Structure formats: C-alpha cells, structure tokens
Short mmCIF file of C-alpha atoms in Angstrom, two decimals:
data_model
loop_
_atom_site.label_atom_id
_atom_site.label_comp_id
_atom_site.label_asym_id
_atom_site.label_seq_id
_atom_site.Cartn_x
_atom_site.Cartn_y
_atom_site.Cartn_z
CA MET B 5 0.01 -0.09 0.04
CA MET B 6 1.21 3.40 -1.03
CA GLN B 7 2.02 5.90 2.11
CA THR B 8 0.33 9.17 2.21
CA LYS B 9 2.92 12.18 1.79
CA ARG B 10 1.45 15.46 2.90
CA PRO B 11 2.19 18.38 0.60
CA PHE B 12 4.20 20.44 3.15
CA GLU B 13 6.15 17.18 3.79
CA VAL B 14 6.90 17.04 0.03
CA LEU B 15 7.79 20.73 0.12
CA SER B 16 10.21 20.73 2.81
CA ARG B 17 12.34 18.11 1.04
CA ASN B 18 13.20 20.57 -1.43
CA ILE B 19 14.90 22.86 1.27
CA GLY B 20 18.36 23.81 -0.37
CA LYS B 21 17.54 22.57 -3.76
CA ASN B 22 16.50 24.43 -7.01
CA VAL B 23 12.73 24.98 -7.43
CA LYS B 24 10.29 26.68 -9.65
CA VAL B 25 7.51 28.72 -8.18
CA ARG B 26 4.71 29.68 -10.17
CA LEU B 27 2.47 32.59 -9.08
CA LYS B 28 -1.48 33.07 -9.70
CA GLY B 29 -0.47 35.94 -12.14
CA ALA B 30 1.58 33.39 -14.25
CA GLN B 31 4.93 34.70 -13.16
CA VAL B 32 7.62 31.95 -12.69
CA PHE B 33 10.45 32.20 -10.23
CA THR B 34 13.51 29.75 -9.93
CA GLY B 35 15.95 29.79 -7.18
CA THR B 36 17.28 27.90 -4.26
CA PHE B 37 14.58 27.06 -2.00
CA LEU B 38 15.45 28.73 1.39
CA GLY B 39 12.31 28.12 3.40
CA TYR B 40 8.62 28.49 3.62
CA ASP B 41 5.81 28.72 6.40
CA PRO B 42 2.61 27.53 6.58
CA HIS B 43 0.88 30.39 4.66
CA TRP B 44 3.16 29.18 1.81
CA ASN B 45 5.41 32.41 2.22
CA ILE B 46 8.46 31.56 0.39
CA SER B 47 12.11 32.78 0.57
CA LEU B 48 14.44 32.17 -2.40
CA ASP B 49 18.29 32.71 -2.67
CA GLY B 50 19.50 33.74 -6.18
CA ALA B 51 16.11 34.02 -7.40
CA GLU B 52 15.51 34.86 -11.00
CA GLN B 53 12.26 35.58 -13.08
CA CYS B 54 11.68 34.68 -16.65
CA ARG B 55 9.91 37.87 -18.22
CA ASN B 56 9.62 38.12 -22.05
CA HIS B 57 12.26 35.67 -22.54
CA ARG B 58 14.93 37.52 -20.44
CA ARG B 59 16.21 36.43 -17.17
CA VAL B 60 15.72 39.14 -14.22
CA ALA B 61 18.00 38.38 -11.34
CA PHE B 62 16.82 39.21 -7.81
CA GLY B 63 19.09 37.97 -5.40
CA LYS B 64 17.12 36.93 -2.17
CA LEU B 65 13.53 37.07 -2.84
CA ILE B 66 10.55 36.75 -0.53
CA LEU B 67 7.25 35.52 -2.08
CA ARG B 68 3.83 36.11 -0.21
CA GLY B 69 2.18 32.72 0.02
CA ASN B 70 -1.34 33.89 -1.15
CA ASN B 71 -0.22 34.24 -4.65
CA VAL B 72 1.57 30.88 -5.10
CA LEU B 73 0.08 28.55 -7.56
CA TYR B 74 2.60 25.86 -7.37
CA VAL B 75 6.05 24.78 -6.31
CA SER B 76 8.01 21.98 -8.47
CA GLU B 77 11.37 20.43 -8.06
CA LEU B 78 14.00 21.25 -10.65
CA ASP B 79 16.64 18.98 -9.16
CA LYS B 80 14.98 15.44 -10.00
CA ASP B 81 15.78 12.95 -7.03
CA MET E 2 -30.92 4.40 2.81
CA MET E 3 -27.75 5.99 1.30
CA GLN E 4 -24.74 6.55 3.23
CA THR E 5 -23.20 10.03 3.48
CA LYS E 6 -19.58 10.07 2.16
CA ARG E 7 -17.81 13.40 3.28
CA PRO E 8 -15.67 15.07 0.64
CA PHE E 9 -12.33 14.26 2.17
CA GLU E 10 -13.17 10.72 2.77
CA VAL E 11 -13.90 10.27 -1.00
CA LEU E 12 -10.51 12.26 -1.59
CA SER E 13 -8.67 9.98 0.70
CA ARG E 14 -9.46 6.91 -1.12
CA ASN E 15 -7.62 8.37 -4.21
CA ILE E 16 -4.41 8.15 -2.13
CA GLY E 17 -1.71 6.27 -4.61
CA LYS E 18 -3.98 6.26 -7.35
CA ASN E 19 -3.97 8.43 -10.64
CA VAL E 20 -6.07 11.63 -10.25
CA LYS E 21 -6.93 14.78 -12.21
CA VAL E 22 -6.56 18.05 -10.66
CA ARG E 23 -8.24 20.98 -12.16
CA LEU E 24 -7.38 24.69 -10.82
CA LYS E 25 -9.41 27.71 -11.04
CA GLY E 26 -7.45 29.27 -13.77
CA ALA E 27 -8.32 26.09 -15.92
CA GLN E 28 -4.93 24.35 -15.68
CA VAL E 29 -5.44 20.62 -15.47
CA PHE E 30 -2.58 18.37 -13.60
CA THR E 31 -2.56 14.58 -13.75
CA GLY E 32 -0.29 12.36 -11.55
CA THR E 33 -0.21 9.92 -8.84
CA PHE E 34 -1.77 11.50 -5.80
CA LEU E 35 0.59 11.54 -2.91
CA GLY E 36 -1.29 13.31 -0.37
CA TYR E 37 -3.46 16.42 0.67
CA ASP E 38 -4.07 18.54 3.92
CA PRO E 39 -7.39 20.13 5.10
CA HIS E 40 -6.49 23.21 2.96
CA TRP E 41 -6.49 21.23 -0.14
CA ASN E 42 -2.89 21.47 -0.61
CA ILE E 43 -2.19 18.56 -3.05
CA SER E 44 1.18 16.76 -3.71
CA LEU E 45 1.39 14.88 -6.83
CA ASP E 46 4.12 12.25 -8.19
CA GLY E 47 4.87 12.33 -11.61
CA ALA E 48 3.02 15.29 -12.38
CA GLU E 49 2.15 16.33 -15.96
CA GLN E 50 0.13 19.43 -17.03
CA CYS E 51 -1.58 19.29 -20.37
CA ARG E 52 -0.82 23.00 -22.01
CA ASN E 53 -1.46 23.84 -25.64
CA HIS E 54 -2.03 20.13 -26.54
CA ARG E 55 1.62 19.31 -25.08
CA ARG E 56 2.34 17.46 -22.08
CA VAL E 57 4.71 18.98 -19.57
CA ALA E 58 6.33 16.82 -16.97
CA PHE E 59 6.98 18.31 -13.48
CA GLY E 60 8.15 15.28 -11.28
CA LYS E 61 6.91 15.88 -7.73
CA LEU E 62 4.49 18.92 -7.75
CA ILE E 63 2.91 20.82 -4.82
CA LEU E 64 -0.37 22.53 -5.79
CA ARG E 65 -1.66 25.19 -3.28
CA GLY E 66 -5.08 24.35 -2.28
CA ASN E 67 -6.74 27.73 -2.52
CA ASN E 68 -6.49 27.35 -6.54
CA VAL E 69 -8.05 23.93 -6.61
CA LEU E 70 -11.58 23.65 -8.36
CA TYR E 71 -11.87 19.89 -8.05
CA VAL E 72 -10.16 16.40 -7.83
CA SER E 73 -11.48 13.60 -9.89
CA GLU E 74 -10.42 9.93 -10.07
CA LEU E 75 -8.78 8.77 -13.28
CA ASP E 76 -8.33 5.15 -12.30
CA LYS E 77 -12.16 3.99 -11.61
CA ASP E 78 -12.90 1.55 -9.21
CA MET M 3 -46.07 30.65 11.16
CA MET M 4 -43.41 29.31 8.84
CA GLN M 5 -40.29 27.38 10.24
CA THR M 6 -36.92 28.38 9.30
CA LYS M 7 -35.04 25.95 7.34
CA ARG M 8 -31.23 26.65 7.59
CA PRO M 9 -29.25 26.08 4.40
CA PHE M 10 -27.16 23.11 5.49
CA GLU M 11 -30.53 21.38 6.74
CA VAL M 12 -31.99 21.90 3.05
CA LEU M 13 -28.75 20.77 1.60
CA SER M 14 -28.39 17.49 3.77
CA ARG M 15 -31.89 16.21 2.77
CA ASN M 16 -30.50 15.90 -0.79
CA ILE M 17 -27.68 13.30 0.43
CA GLY M 18 -28.14 10.36 -2.14
CA LYS M 19 -30.18 12.34 -4.58
CA ASN M 20 -29.51 14.11 -8.06
CA VAL M 21 -28.23 17.42 -7.64
CA LYS M 22 -27.01 20.28 -9.80
CA VAL M 23 -23.92 22.12 -8.39
CA ARG M 24 -22.98 25.63 -10.20
CA LEU M 25 -19.62 26.94 -9.66
CA LYS M 26 -18.48 30.62 -9.80
CA GLY M 27 -17.08 30.02 -13.14
CA ALA M 28 -20.19 28.98 -14.59
CA GLN M 29 -19.43 25.25 -14.66
CA VAL M 30 -22.41 23.14 -13.93
CA PHE M 31 -21.95 19.50 -12.33
CA THR M 32 -24.64 16.83 -11.80
CA GLY M 33 -24.56 13.59 -9.96
CA THR M 34 -25.53 11.77 -6.82
CA PHE M 35 -24.83 13.92 -3.88
CA LEU M 36 -22.37 11.84 -1.79
CA GLY M 37 -21.72 14.51 0.82
CA TYR M 38 -20.60 17.68 1.99
CA ASP M 39 -18.93 19.59 4.85
CA PRO M 40 -19.22 23.00 6.31
CA HIS M 41 -16.96 24.62 3.77
CA TRP M 42 -19.28 23.55 1.00
CA ASN M 43 -16.80 20.85 -0.07
CA ILE M 44 -19.02 18.56 -2.01
CA SER M 45 -18.48 14.99 -3.28
CA LEU M 46 -20.57 13.47 -6.25
CA ASP M 47 -20.72 10.00 -7.65
CA GLY M 48 -21.57 9.72 -11.28
CA ALA M 49 -20.68 13.20 -11.81
CA GLU M 50 -21.19 14.79 -15.41
CA GLN M 51 -20.26 18.23 -16.74
CA CYS M 52 -22.23 19.69 -19.66
CA ARG M 53 -19.45 21.65 -21.32
CA ASN M 54 -20.17 22.83 -25.05
CA HIS M 55 -23.25 20.90 -25.17
CA ARG M 56 -21.45 17.72 -24.48
CA ARG M 57 -21.78 15.55 -21.19
CA VAL M 58 -18.37 14.72 -19.92
CA ALA M 59 -18.36 12.00 -17.23
CA PHE M 60 -16.19 12.17 -14.06
CA GLY M 61 -17.15 9.17 -11.94
CA LYS M 62 -16.31 10.16 -8.20
CA LEU M 63 -15.93 14.16 -8.25
CA ILE M 64 -14.67 16.15 -5.06
CA LEU M 65 -15.52 19.94 -5.49
CA ARG M 66 -13.62 22.45 -3.51
CA GLY M 67 -16.26 24.28 -1.71
CA ASN M 68 -14.68 27.89 -2.19
CA ASN M 69 -16.19 28.09 -5.91
CA VAL M 70 -19.60 26.76 -5.34
CA LEU M 71 -22.51 29.21 -6.23
CA TYR M 72 -25.38 26.98 -5.46
CA VAL M 73 -26.72 23.63 -5.03
CA SER M 74 -30.20 22.83 -6.22
CA GLU M 75 -32.49 19.71 -6.35
CA LEU M 76 -32.82 17.73 -9.58
CA ASP M 77 -35.31 15.05 -7.95
CA LYS M 78 -38.17 17.24 -6.95
CA ASP M 79 -39.88 15.77 -3.68
CA MET W 27 -34.21 58.61 19.00
CA MET W 28 -34.03 55.83 16.26
CA GLN W 29 -33.35 52.26 17.37
CA THR W 30 -30.53 50.34 15.84
CA LYS W 31 -31.62 47.58 13.72
CA ARG W 32 -28.64 45.05 13.18
CA PRO W 33 -28.55 43.36 9.47
CA PHE W 34 -29.42 39.88 10.42
CA GLU W 35 -32.29 41.11 12.63
CA VAL W 36 -33.80 42.85 9.73
CA LEU W 37 -33.00 39.51 7.35
CA SER W 38 -34.59 37.36 9.93
CA ARG W 39 -37.99 39.16 9.56
CA ASN W 40 -38.25 37.96 5.97
CA ILE W 41 -38.35 34.23 6.91
CA GLY W 42 -41.14 32.70 4.86
CA LYS W 43 -41.68 35.61 2.80
CA ASN W 44 -40.58 36.49 -0.82
CA VAL W 45 -37.22 37.83 -1.23
CA LYS W 46 -34.94 38.88 -3.94
CA VAL W 47 -31.45 37.84 -3.73
CA ARG W 48 -28.62 39.33 -5.99
CA LEU W 49 -25.24 37.66 -6.14
CA LYS W 50 -21.90 39.13 -7.25
CA GLY W 51 -22.06 37.92 -10.65
CA ALA W 52 -25.31 40.09 -11.22
CA GLN W 53 -27.50 36.79 -10.99
CA VAL W 54 -30.87 37.65 -9.50
CA PHE W 55 -32.99 34.92 -7.48
CA THR W 56 -36.39 35.09 -6.02
CA GLY W 57 -38.24 32.81 -3.69
CA THR W 58 -39.69 32.09 -0.36
CA PHE W 59 -37.23 32.63 2.21
CA LEU W 60 -36.57 29.41 4.17
CA GLY W 61 -33.53 30.38 6.20
CA TYR W 62 -29.90 31.71 6.50
CA ASP W 63 -26.92 31.20 8.51
CA PRO W 64 -24.17 33.57 9.63
CA HIS W 65 -22.16 33.00 6.64
CA TRP W 66 -25.09 34.37 4.32
CA ASN W 67 -25.88 30.94 3.06
CA ILE W 68 -29.51 31.17 2.03
CA SER W 69 -31.98 28.61 1.41
CA LEU W 70 -34.97 29.45 -0.89
CA ASP W 71 -38.29 27.41 -1.98
CA GLY W 72 -39.81 27.75 -5.09
CA ALA W 73 -36.74 29.88 -6.29
CA GLU W 74 -36.54 31.18 -9.80
CA GLN W 75 -33.85 32.91 -11.60
CA CYS W 76 -34.46 35.65 -14.34
CA ARG W 77 -32.21 34.89 -17.03
CA ASN W 78 -32.24 36.56 -20.47
CA HIS W 79 -35.82 37.38 -19.88
CA ARG W 80 -36.82 33.95 -19.05
CA ARG W 81 -37.65 32.57 -15.77
CA VAL W 82 -35.88 29.27 -14.79
CA ALA W 83 -37.48 27.25 -11.75
CA PHE W 84 -35.26 25.67 -9.19
CA GLY W 85 -37.27 24.22 -6.77
CA LYS W 86 -35.39 24.24 -3.41
CA LEU W 87 -32.33 26.36 -3.89
CA ILE W 88 -29.17 26.50 -1.42
CA LEU W 89 -26.99 29.52 -2.46
CA ARG W 90 -23.45 29.93 -0.75
CA GLY W 91 -23.20 33.12 1.27
CA ASN W 92 -19.62 34.03 -0.21
CA ASN W 93 -21.40 35.13 -3.33
CA VAL W 94 -24.43 37.31 -2.09
CA LEU W 95 -24.51 40.92 -2.66
CA TYR W 96 -27.85 41.76 -0.83
CA VAL W 97 -31.20 40.44 -0.11
CA SER W 98 -34.36 42.71 -0.46
CA GLU W 99 -37.83 42.28 0.83
CA LEU W 100 -40.44 41.79 -2.29
CA ASP W 101 -43.28 41.80 0.21
CA LYS W 102 -43.60 45.14 1.50
CA ASP W 103 -44.79 45.22 5.32
CA MET F 11 -4.32 67.51 20.04
CA MET F 12 -6.71 65.72 17.93
CA GLN F 13 -8.58 62.61 19.33
CA THR F 14 -8.85 59.38 17.25
CA LYS F 15 -11.96 58.61 15.95
CA ARG F 16 -12.25 54.73 15.08
CA PRO F 17 -13.99 53.77 11.97
CA PHE F 18 -16.92 52.02 13.56
CA GLU F 19 -17.37 55.02 16.05
CA VAL F 20 -17.93 57.36 13.33
CA LEU F 21 -20.09 54.92 11.44
CA SER F 22 -22.13 54.39 14.54
CA ARG F 23 -23.19 58.13 14.64
CA ASN F 24 -24.86 57.81 11.51
CA ILE F 25 -27.65 55.30 12.40
CA GLY F 26 -30.94 56.82 11.78
CA LYS F 27 -29.51 59.22 9.22
CA ASN F 28 -29.42 59.09 5.46
CA VAL F 29 -26.17 57.68 4.25
CA LYS F 30 -24.67 56.57 1.10
CA VAL F 31 -23.27 53.04 0.61
CA ARG F 32 -21.12 52.32 -2.51
CA LEU F 33 -20.23 48.73 -3.27
CA LYS F 34 -16.93 47.42 -4.92
CA GLY F 35 -18.81 46.81 -8.26
CA ALA F 36 -19.79 50.66 -8.05
CA GLN F 37 -23.31 50.27 -7.25
CA VAL F 38 -24.45 53.21 -4.93
CA PHE F 39 -27.29 52.66 -2.49
CA THR F 40 -28.70 55.60 -0.35
CA GLY F 41 -31.37 55.18 2.32
CA THR F 42 -31.86 55.35 6.31
CA PHE F 43 -29.25 53.63 8.05
CA LEU F 44 -30.77 51.15 10.21
CA GLY F 45 -27.66 49.04 11.39
CA TYR F 46 -24.43 47.40 10.80
CA ASP F 47 -22.32 44.45 12.25
CA PRO F 48 -18.55 43.97 12.49
CA HIS F 49 -18.34 42.51 9.07
CA TRP F 50 -19.76 45.63 7.54
CA ASN F 51 -23.05 44.08 6.88
CA ILE F 52 -25.47 46.94 6.65
CA SER F 53 -29.31 47.32 6.72
CA LEU F 54 -31.24 50.34 4.95
CA ASP F 55 -34.58 51.23 4.87
CA GLY F 56 -36.13 53.37 2.27
CA ALA F 57 -33.14 52.02 0.14
CA GLU F 58 -32.82 53.38 -3.39
CA GLN F 59 -30.09 52.69 -5.98
CA CYS F 60 -29.09 54.79 -8.72
CA ARG F 61 -29.06 52.57 -11.70
CA ASN F 62 -28.52 54.25 -15.35
CA HIS F 63 -29.90 57.58 -14.04
CA ARG F 64 -33.11 55.90 -12.97
CA ARG F 65 -33.75 55.36 -9.18
CA VAL F 66 -34.77 51.93 -8.13
CA ALA F 67 -36.52 51.61 -4.68
CA PHE F 68 -35.97 48.47 -2.60
CA GLY F 69 -37.73 48.98 0.89
CA LYS F 70 -35.62 47.39 3.19
CA LEU F 71 -32.27 46.25 1.95
CA ILE F 72 -29.62 43.90 3.84
CA LEU F 73 -26.22 44.37 2.02
CA ARG F 74 -23.43 41.97 2.61
CA GLY F 75 -20.38 43.66 4.21
CA ASN F 76 -17.84 41.96 1.96
CA ASN F 77 -18.93 44.02 -0.88
CA VAL F 78 -18.90 47.41 0.68
CA LEU F 79 -16.35 50.08 -0.37
CA TYR F 80 -17.23 52.92 1.92
CA VAL F 81 -20.20 54.62 3.70
CA SER F 82 -20.50 58.23 3.62
CA GLU F 83 -22.94 60.47 5.35
CA LEU F 84 -25.52 62.37 3.34
CA ASP F 85 -26.89 64.71 6.38
CA LYS F 86 -23.87 66.95 7.21
CA ASP F 87 -23.89 67.86 11.04
CA MET L 17 21.52 50.46 13.66
CA MET L 18 18.06 51.44 12.42
CA GLN L 19 14.95 50.92 14.64
CA THR L 20 12.16 49.02 13.43
CA LYS L 21 8.99 50.96 12.85
CA ARG L 22 5.96 48.58 12.59
CA PRO L 23 3.18 49.61 9.78
CA PHE L 24 0.47 50.51 12.22
CA GLU L 25 2.98 52.41 14.52
CA VAL L 26 3.75 54.61 11.29
CA LEU L 27 0.18 54.75 10.33
CA SER L 28 -0.93 56.12 13.89
CA ARG L 29 1.50 59.15 13.75
CA ASN L 30 -0.68 60.38 10.94
CA ILE L 31 -3.84 60.67 13.17
CA GLY L 32 -5.26 64.16 12.72
CA LYS L 33 -3.02 64.74 9.66
CA ASN L 34 -3.84 64.98 6.22
CA VAL L 35 -3.11 61.63 4.28
CA LYS L 36 -3.98 60.06 1.07
CA VAL L 37 -5.62 56.79 0.84
CA ARG L 38 -5.56 54.57 -2.33
CA LEU L 39 -7.92 51.73 -2.95
CA LYS L 40 -7.39 48.68 -4.99
CA GLY L 41 -9.75 50.17 -7.70
CA ALA L 42 -7.38 53.05 -8.20
CA GLN L 43 -9.52 55.37 -6.06
CA VAL L 44 -7.64 58.02 -4.25
CA PHE L 45 -9.29 59.96 -1.18
CA THR L 46 -7.71 62.42 0.76
CA GLY L 47 -8.91 64.25 4.06
CA THR L 48 -7.99 64.44 7.81
CA PHE L 49 -6.95 61.17 9.13
CA LEU L 50 -9.60 60.46 12.34
CA GLY L 51 -8.62 56.65 12.90
CA TYR L 52 -8.23 53.29 11.95
CA ASP L 53 -8.58 49.70 13.13
CA PRO L 54 -6.53 46.34 12.84
CA HIS L 55 -8.75 45.47 9.85
CA TRP L 56 -7.42 48.96 7.97
CA ASN L 57 -10.96 50.28 8.31
CA ILE L 58 -10.36 54.07 8.15
CA SER L 59 -12.26 57.09 9.06
CA LEU L 60 -11.76 60.68 7.39
CA ASP L 61 -13.05 63.96 7.86
CA GLY L 62 -13.42 66.48 4.96
CA ALA L 63 -12.78 63.70 2.56
CA GLU L 64 -12.30 64.52 -0.93
CA GLN L 65 -12.01 61.94 -3.91
CA CYS L 66 -10.30 63.09 -7.14
CA ARG L 67 -12.41 61.81 -10.05
CA ASN L 68 -12.13 62.56 -13.74
CA HIS L 69 -10.01 65.84 -12.65
CA ARG L 70 -13.05 67.14 -10.43
CA ARG L 71 -13.06 66.89 -6.49
CA VAL L 72 -15.92 65.16 -4.94
CA ALA L 73 -16.54 66.27 -1.36
CA PHE L 74 -17.74 63.59 1.17
CA GLY L 75 -17.57 64.98 4.63
CA LYS L 76 -16.93 62.16 6.97
CA LEU L 77 -16.27 59.04 5.11
CA ILE L 78 -15.61 55.58 6.44
CA LEU L 79 -13.61 53.41 4.21
CA ARG L 80 -13.83 49.52 4.52
CA GLY L 81 -10.18 48.25 5.13
CA ASN L 82 -10.50 45.38 2.73
CA ASN L 83 -9.97 47.55 -0.49
CA VAL L 84 -7.32 49.69 1.14
CA LEU L 85 -3.83 49.57 -1.04
CA TYR L 86 -2.01 52.18 1.03
CA VAL L 87 -1.88 55.34 2.90
CA SER L 88 0.66 58.07 2.63
CA GLU L 89 1.40 61.16 4.45
CA LEU L 90 0.63 64.45 2.88
CA ASP L 91 1.84 66.68 5.50
CA LYS L 92 5.79 65.91 5.52
CA ASP L 93 7.32 66.08 8.89
CA MET Z 19 23.37 20.40 4.81
CA MET Z 20 21.59 23.65 3.89
CA GLN Z 21 19.86 25.52 7.00
CA THR Z 22 16.08 26.30 6.59
CA LYS Z 23 15.61 30.29 6.30
CA ARG Z 24 11.96 31.03 6.96
CA PRO Z 25 10.61 33.86 4.79
CA PHE Z 26 10.07 36.33 7.67
CA GLU Z 27 13.46 35.75 8.96
CA VAL Z 28 14.94 36.58 5.55
CA LEU Z 29 12.58 39.43 5.25
CA SER Z 30 13.64 40.99 8.65
CA ARG Z 31 17.41 41.08 7.53
CA ASN Z 32 16.36 43.96 5.40
CA ILE Z 33 14.96 46.36 8.09
CA GLY Z 34 16.95 49.74 7.49
CA LYS Z 35 17.87 48.81 3.90
CA ASN Z 36 16.44 49.57 0.54
CA VAL Z 37 13.85 47.22 -0.79
CA LYS Z 38 11.75 46.59 -3.72
CA VAL Z 39 8.15 46.00 -2.90
CA ARG Z 40 5.77 44.49 -5.96
CA LEU Z 41 2.14 44.72 -5.39
CA LYS Z 42 -0.53 42.44 -7.09
CA GLY Z 43 -1.55 45.22 -9.36
CA ALA Z 44 2.02 45.37 -10.75
CA GLN Z 45 2.88 48.61 -8.89
CA VAL Z 46 6.39 48.69 -7.88
CA PHE Z 47 7.65 50.81 -4.64
CA THR Z 48 11.26 51.40 -3.53
CA GLY Z 49 12.26 52.77 -0.25
CA THR Z 50 14.11 52.29 3.09
CA PHE Z 51 12.20 49.23 4.67
CA LEU Z 52 10.97 50.59 7.92
CA GLY Z 53 9.28 47.55 9.31
CA TYR Z 54 6.54 44.84 8.75
CA ASP Z 55 4.05 42.68 10.43
CA PRO Z 56 2.73 39.17 10.03
CA HIS Z 57 0.07 40.30 7.61
CA TRP Z 58 2.92 41.69 5.30
CA ASN Z 59 1.85 45.24 6.06
CA ILE Z 60 5.07 47.15 5.15
CA SER Z 61 6.15 50.56 5.97
CA LEU Z 62 8.65 52.48 4.00
CA ASP Z 63 10.41 55.75 4.34
CA GLY Z 64 11.44 57.62 1.14
CA ALA Z 65 9.23 55.61 -0.77
CA GLU Z 66 8.76 55.99 -4.46
CA GLN Z 67 6.87 54.56 -7.10
CA CYS Z 68 7.80 54.14 -10.73
CA ARG Z 69 4.73 55.05 -12.87
CA ASN Z 70 4.95 55.68 -16.75
CA HIS Z 71 8.75 56.31 -16.43
CA ARG Z 72 8.38 58.86 -13.87
CA ARG Z 73 9.41 58.65 -10.27
CA VAL Z 74 6.71 59.86 -7.80
CA ALA Z 75 7.50 60.38 -3.99
CA PHE Z 76 5.62 59.36 -1.16
CA GLY Z 77 7.85 60.15 1.79
CA LYS Z 78 6.38 57.56 4.66
CA LEU Z 79 4.31 55.03 3.06
CA ILE Z 80 2.22 52.16 4.73
CA LEU Z 81 1.24 49.46 2.39
CA ARG Z 82 -1.55 46.97 2.94
CA GLY Z 83 0.01 43.46 3.34
CA ASN Z 84 -2.82 41.73 1.36
CA ASN Z 85 -1.70 43.25 -1.88
CA VAL Z 86 1.95 42.53 -1.58
CA LEU Z 87 3.44 39.98 -4.22
CA TYR Z 88 6.92 40.03 -3.05
CA VAL Z 89 9.90 41.96 -1.49
CA SER Z 90 13.38 41.91 -2.89
CA GLU Z 91 16.75 43.29 -1.58
CA LEU Z 92 18.06 46.28 -3.43
CA ASP Z 93 21.28 46.46 -1.33
CA LYS Z 94 22.92 43.09 -2.22
CA ASP Z 95 25.00 41.61 0.99
#
C-alpha cells in the first residue's frame, strides 16, 4: 500500500534545492529554496524571473504565499 | 438508505491512484496522488500538465489548495 | 407561522439524490450527492459536466467548496 | 431617537416571505426565504432565476453566502 | 491634540440618518441607516439604487459587508 | 543600527494629519485622518475624492479596510 | 546540509535597507524598509513609485499586506 505524503512534507524535502515557483498571475521564479511557512510564504536565494524571454535576477526574494500556485522540483531525485 | 460520504473521505480513497486536479485558472494536472491536507494543498508524483496540446512533466509537484477547483479519479474502481 | 429551514438542513436532505452544482466560473455539474462539509466541499458520484453541449463523465468528483455558487435539487419531492 | 436594527435582525424578519437575492455575478434569484446562517448561506423554496428575460425554476435552492450581494424584501410590510 | 475616532465609532453616529453606501462593483445605495455589524453588513430602510440614471426603490435592504467600499454621510452635521 | 517601525506605528502617527488613501480599484481619497482599526478600516474627515479631474466632497467617510492599497502622508514632518 | 531560512527571517534582515516591493496590481515601490508585521503590512521611508517612467515620491508610505506580491533586496549583501 502506498504511503501518504502530505504536501508540506514533500515541500520541505526541497529545502536547499532548486525549485520553480509559479504565481497566480503566471509569473515564474526559480532559485534555491531557502524556506517556507504554513501560509506558503517562500524565500528564495539567487532568485530569477523569466520575463519576456529575459532572465531578471533578484538575489534574495521573499514571495507572499497568498499568490503561489505551485512549487515544483528542478533537481530530480 | 444511502450513506453520507464526506468530501475528504472520498478524496482520501484516491491516495496512490491517478487523479486529475483542475485549478481555478483552468490548468489541469494529472499524476499519482501523494497526499493532501485540510486546505486542499495537494502533492502529486509524476505530475504532468496538459498545456496547448503538449504534456509538460513536473516530477513532484505541490499545488496550493486555494486554487483547486476539483479532484477527480482517473482509475475507476 | 413558517419554520426556519437553515441552508445546510435543506442541503443535507439531498444526500443520495441527484443534484445540480453550479460553480462561480459558470461550470455546472450533476450527479448523486454523496456528501458535503461546512466549507461547502461536495462529493458527487456519477458526476457529469455539461461543457459545450457535450456531457463529460467524471465518476467520483470532489469539488472544493470555495468555488460553489449554489446547489439545487434535480429530484423534486 | 431611532433604534439600531442590525442586518441579521432585519434579514430574519423576512423568513417565510418572498425575497430577492442578488449575487456578485449579477444573477438575481427570487423565492420564499427558508433560512440563512451567519455566513449568508441562504435557502429558498420555489426559487426562480431571471435569465435572459426567461424565468428558470429551481425548486429548493441553497445559495453559498460568499457570493451574495444583498437581500431585499419583495413583500412590503 | 486631535482625538482618534475609530471607523466604527464614526459609522455608528450615522444610525437613523441618510447615508450613501458604495459597493465594490460601483453600485451606490442610499437610504436610512438602520444598523451594521462588525462584518460591515448593513441594513437600510427606504433604500434606493441609482442605476442608469433611474432610481430603483428596494424598501428594506440588507447588504453583505464583504462588498462594501465605503459609507458616507448624506446629512452633514 | 536602524530601529524597526511597524506599519501601524507609522500609520498612527498620521492621526489628525492630512493623508492620501488609495484603494485597490485605483480610487484616491484625501482628508484628515480620524482613525483606523486593525482591519485597515479608515475614517476621514473633510474627505475628497479626485474623480475625472473633479474633486468630490464627502464630509465624513468610512472606508472598508479590505479595499485599501496604501496610506501615505500629505503633511511631511 | 543547508539550513532553512524562513521567509520572515529573510525579510527581517532587510530592515533599514533599500527594498523593492511589488504589489499584485504590478505597482512597484522602492524605499527604506522601516518594518512589517505578520500580515505583510509594510512601512517604507523615502518611498518612491515608478509610474509611466516617472518617479513619484511618497515620503512615508504604509502598504496593506494583502496586496503584496513580493519583497526583494536592492542592497546586495
């Protein structure tokens, strides 16, 4: 039987890894996943946004959780 | 008499099975249902999104519950 | 004098019956009403959606309450 | 001096009477006001919606409070 | 030094007076202010809405607070 | 080292002064800042709105906090 | 192993530094970061908004957290 893996359990395994964060307004950010909290607030290091086919660098970025659509892994296990 | 089957009771029976998750913004994701929490946050494995008739692979994906419209079973009992 | 019938009291009488559920985004689902919870999360069996004059079958469907506009009875008493 | 009449106090006096309920999306429903709860969930009997100058009959209808804009009396005292 | 006058304190002084209530969707209602609650639910008597340069009469009207943009006094002190 | 000045601490220093309040829907109100509460509900005296290059006077105005985008000082220290 | 750095921990390190705050409606503000609270309410000093390629000065500005999309550092460590 398959074991349940709760969303935040899966999320927490990506700490220190490269992730992709997509916001409701379709903006996509990538960066090293520094941390999160139960409201889906997310901190990234070396954050970059792909905007009109250009990459914009942000350094450290703190995203408000309310706008997050999903987080996906970029470094496959 | 028919028995009540609460939404999360029905949802939990799909753990480990293939499901379809539709978001408010009409995006549709399929994948193996890893888990959920009371906020409808959802973790999928082998997640794929159908976008402009192409399938985009995500690996492990964590969806923020706030945006979920529905979950439906892909493996019929 | 007329007696008050609270919304969830009226809703619960439809368990096991055919209902119509309309979402905010105008999608309409029909199916056997399996259950609900206080957040208006709704589980349907034999769910169908009418989309562009075609009926799409879902089997078991779990709708997130946040998006529900109304529930109406299809089997009149 | 005028006495305060709290919104739900005014609302509750319409139980058993004909009311008009307007939703955010501009839909208007009329019917016999069966009940409500503190979330503005509303149950109507003999509900009808005026849509494109046609009246659509619903029988018993349970509206999710989140979408309600206002309730007004149709039977003036 | 000026004294703080909290929003609900200012609001409550308008009970029994004519007020203007504007909703998010730009609808404007006037009427005698019957009461309110902490959720900004508002009850008006002799309510009127100005719609396409016509005045529509509602009698008693209960507005859901969630949609309110502001309340202003029509009877200046 | 710089000292933290929490948002409501900064806000409260404007009581009795002229402020500008911008709402989500881009409406801008100015007036004497009478008070606020933790929900960002705001009361203004001598409130004016700039609409289509005309100034509309409101007298006392109570704004629902949910719609506020920001408050800025008009009287610089 | 990488250490978790929770979003508000990263945010708080920017107190007294120049930050960029982007709101949902795409408005961007820069200024000295005075403080924040758990609702993402943010106070800036010397705030400026870039609007139609002009810089508009605000002095002290209090932003309602609900509208914030992200905060990023302008002074890289």
